[in-house]
């Protein structure tokens, strides 16, 4: 059951990102979640979804759906990271970067 490992790593990555971004500014949260989505969630979640879909369809070639899922989720993480980098500092709050 290798897809369980993929789901597990994605969930652990999300929990770590939540802990790192809790109580931080929006700018910092965007940066943390963007990096986490790109490095921890995107590859492992697409791998696990691809294997789960192939197992359900009983066709090994169906696992290639992960080649479509990975770049979409990776781009979402990249966009979040870029928003965090280029977002202006908030007024009235001290930045912790």
mmCIF file of C-alpha atoms in Angstrom:
data_model
loop_
_atom_site.group_PDB
_atom_site.id
_atom_site.type_symbol
_atom_site.label_atom_id
_atom_site.label_comp_id
_atom_site.label_asym_id
_atom_site.label_seq_id
_atom_site.Cartn_x
_atom_site.Cartn_y
_atom_site.Cartn_z
ATOM 1 C CA UNK A 1 0.000 0.000 0.000
ATOM 2 C CA UNK A 2 2.480 2.657 -1.108
ATOM 3 C CA UNK A 3 -0.265 5.218 -1.684
ATOM 4 C CA UNK A 4 -0.822 5.356 2.084
ATOM 5 C CA UNK A 5 2.729 6.672 2.435
ATOM 6 C CA UNK A 6 1.961 9.422 -0.089
ATOM 7 C CA UNK A 7 -1.183 10.465 1.769
ATOM 8 C CA UNK A 8 0.686 10.304 5.089
ATOM 9 C CA UNK A 9 3.553 12.531 3.948
ATOM 10 C CA UNK A 10 1.108 15.052 2.473
ATOM 11 C CA UNK A 11 -0.881 15.177 5.715
ATOM 12 C CA UNK A 12 2.265 15.488 7.850
ATOM 13 C CA UNK A 13 3.502 18.288 5.583
ATOM 14 C CA UNK A 14 0.195 20.128 5.966
ATOM 15 C CA UNK A 15 0.314 19.751 9.757
ATOM 16 C CA UNK A 16 3.869 21.104 9.903
ATOM 17 C CA UNK A 17 2.945 24.037 7.652
ATOM 18 C CA UNK A 18 -0.014 24.811 9.880
ATOM 19 C CA UNK A 19 2.218 24.854 12.953
ATOM 20 C CA UNK A 20 4.795 27.066 11.229
ATOM 21 C CA UNK A 21 2.213 29.570 9.997
ATOM 22 C CA UNK A 22 -0.003 29.770 13.070
ATOM 23 C CA UNK A 23 0.004 33.309 14.477
ATOM 24 C CA UNK A 24 2.153 34.762 11.673
ATOM 25 C CA UNK A 25 1.343 37.533 9.223
ATOM 26 C CA UNK A 26 -0.533 36.804 5.998
ATOM 27 C CA UNK A 27 2.679 37.394 4.050
ATOM 28 C CA UNK A 28 4.519 34.748 6.064
ATOM 29 C CA UNK A 29 1.581 32.338 5.809
ATOM 30 C CA UNK A 30 1.538 32.608 2.012
ATOM 31 C CA UNK A 31 5.276 31.902 1.875
ATOM 32 C CA UNK A 32 5.106 28.909 4.224
ATOM 33 C CA UNK A 33 2.090 27.355 2.515
ATOM 34 C CA UNK A 34 3.506 27.981 -0.974
ATOM 35 C CA UNK A 35 6.752 26.179 -0.155
ATOM 36 C CA UNK A 36 4.895 23.364 1.599
ATOM 37 C CA UNK A 37 2.504 22.821 -1.296
ATOM 38 C CA UNK A 38 5.348 22.762 -3.813
ATOM 39 C CA UNK A 39 7.716 20.489 -1.881
ATOM 40 C CA UNK A 40 5.654 18.326 0.462
ATOM 41 C CA UNK A 41 2.075 18.177 -0.711
ATOM 42 C CA UNK A 42 2.147 18.319 -4.518
ATOM 43 C CA UNK A 43 4.433 15.379 -5.381
ATOM 44 C CA UNK A 44 3.220 13.000 -2.697
ATOM 45 C CA UNK A 45 -0.463 13.780 -3.058
ATOM 46 C CA UNK A 46 -0.365 13.413 -6.851
ATOM 47 C CA UNK A 47 1.518 10.111 -6.457
ATOM 48 C CA UNK A 48 -1.033 8.786 -3.978
ATOM 49 C CA UNK A 49 -4.036 9.933 -6.024
ATOM 50 C CA UNK A 50 -2.539 8.400 -9.171
ATOM 51 C CA UNK A 51 -1.950 5.048 -7.505
ATOM 52 C CA UNK A 52 -5.389 5.064 -5.898
ATOM 53 C CA UNK A 53 -7.031 5.800 -9.249
ATOM 54 C CA UNK A 54 -5.000 3.051 -10.950
ATOM 55 C CA UNK A 55 -5.978 0.596 -8.228
ATOM 56 C CA UNK A 56 -9.663 1.445 -8.631
ATOM 57 C CA UNK A 57 -9.551 1.268 -12.454
ATOM 58 C CA UNK A 58 -7.342 -1.879 -12.306
ATOM 59 C CA UNK A 59 -5.112 -0.411 -14.990
ATOM 60 C CA UNK A 60 -1.510 0.578 -14.360
ATOM 61 C CA UNK A 61 -1.573 3.186 -17.097
ATOM 62 C CA UNK A 62 -4.277 5.055 -15.224
ATOM 63 C CA UNK A 63 -1.627 6.054 -12.681
ATOM 64 C CA UNK A 64 -0.304 8.535 -15.243
ATOM 65 C CA UNK A 65 -3.010 10.914 -14.054
ATOM 66 C CA UNK A 66 -0.380 12.021 -11.542
ATOM 67 C CA UNK A 67 1.437 13.738 -14.443
ATOM 68 C CA UNK A 68 -1.586 16.016 -14.791
ATOM 69 C CA UNK A 69 -2.228 16.568 -11.088
ATOM 70 C CA UNK A 70 1.359 17.393 -10.069
ATOM 71 C CA UNK A 71 1.946 20.496 -12.239
ATOM 72 C CA UNK A 72 -1.467 21.965 -11.425
ATOM 73 C CA UNK A 73 -0.956 21.699 -7.661
ATOM 74 C CA UNK A 74 2.688 22.777 -7.995
ATOM 75 C CA UNK A 75 1.612 25.941 -9.845
ATOM 76 C CA UNK A 76 -0.905 26.711 -7.105
ATOM 77 C CA UNK A 77 1.940 26.498 -4.578
ATOM 78 C CA UNK A 78 4.191 28.661 -6.747
ATOM 79 C CA UNK A 79 1.479 31.310 -7.073
ATOM 80 C CA UNK A 80 0.987 31.315 -3.291
ATOM 81 C CA UNK A 81 4.734 31.684 -2.766
ATOM 82 C CA UNK A 82 4.952 34.577 -5.217
ATOM 83 C CA UNK A 83 1.977 36.300 -3.589
ATOM 84 C CA UNK A 84 3.749 35.997 -0.255
ATOM 85 C CA UNK A 85 7.017 37.348 -1.613
ATOM 86 C CA UNK A 86 5.562 40.334 -3.436
ATOM 87 C CA UNK A 87 2.774 41.216 -1.014
ATOM 88 C CA UNK A 88 3.219 44.593 0.625
ATOM 89 C CA UNK A 89 3.617 44.766 4.372
ATOM 90 C CA UNK A 90 0.392 45.146 6.297
ATOM 91 C CA UNK A 91 -0.330 48.437 8.005
ATOM 92 C CA UNK A 92 -0.652 48.379 11.777
ATOM 93 C CA UNK A 93 1.068 45.045 12.298
ATOM 94 C CA UNK A 94 4.727 44.328 12.771
ATOM 95 C CA UNK A 95 6.237 42.006 10.218
ATOM 96 C CA UNK A 96 8.068 39.010 11.627
ATOM 97 C CA UNK A 97 10.173 38.279 8.576
#
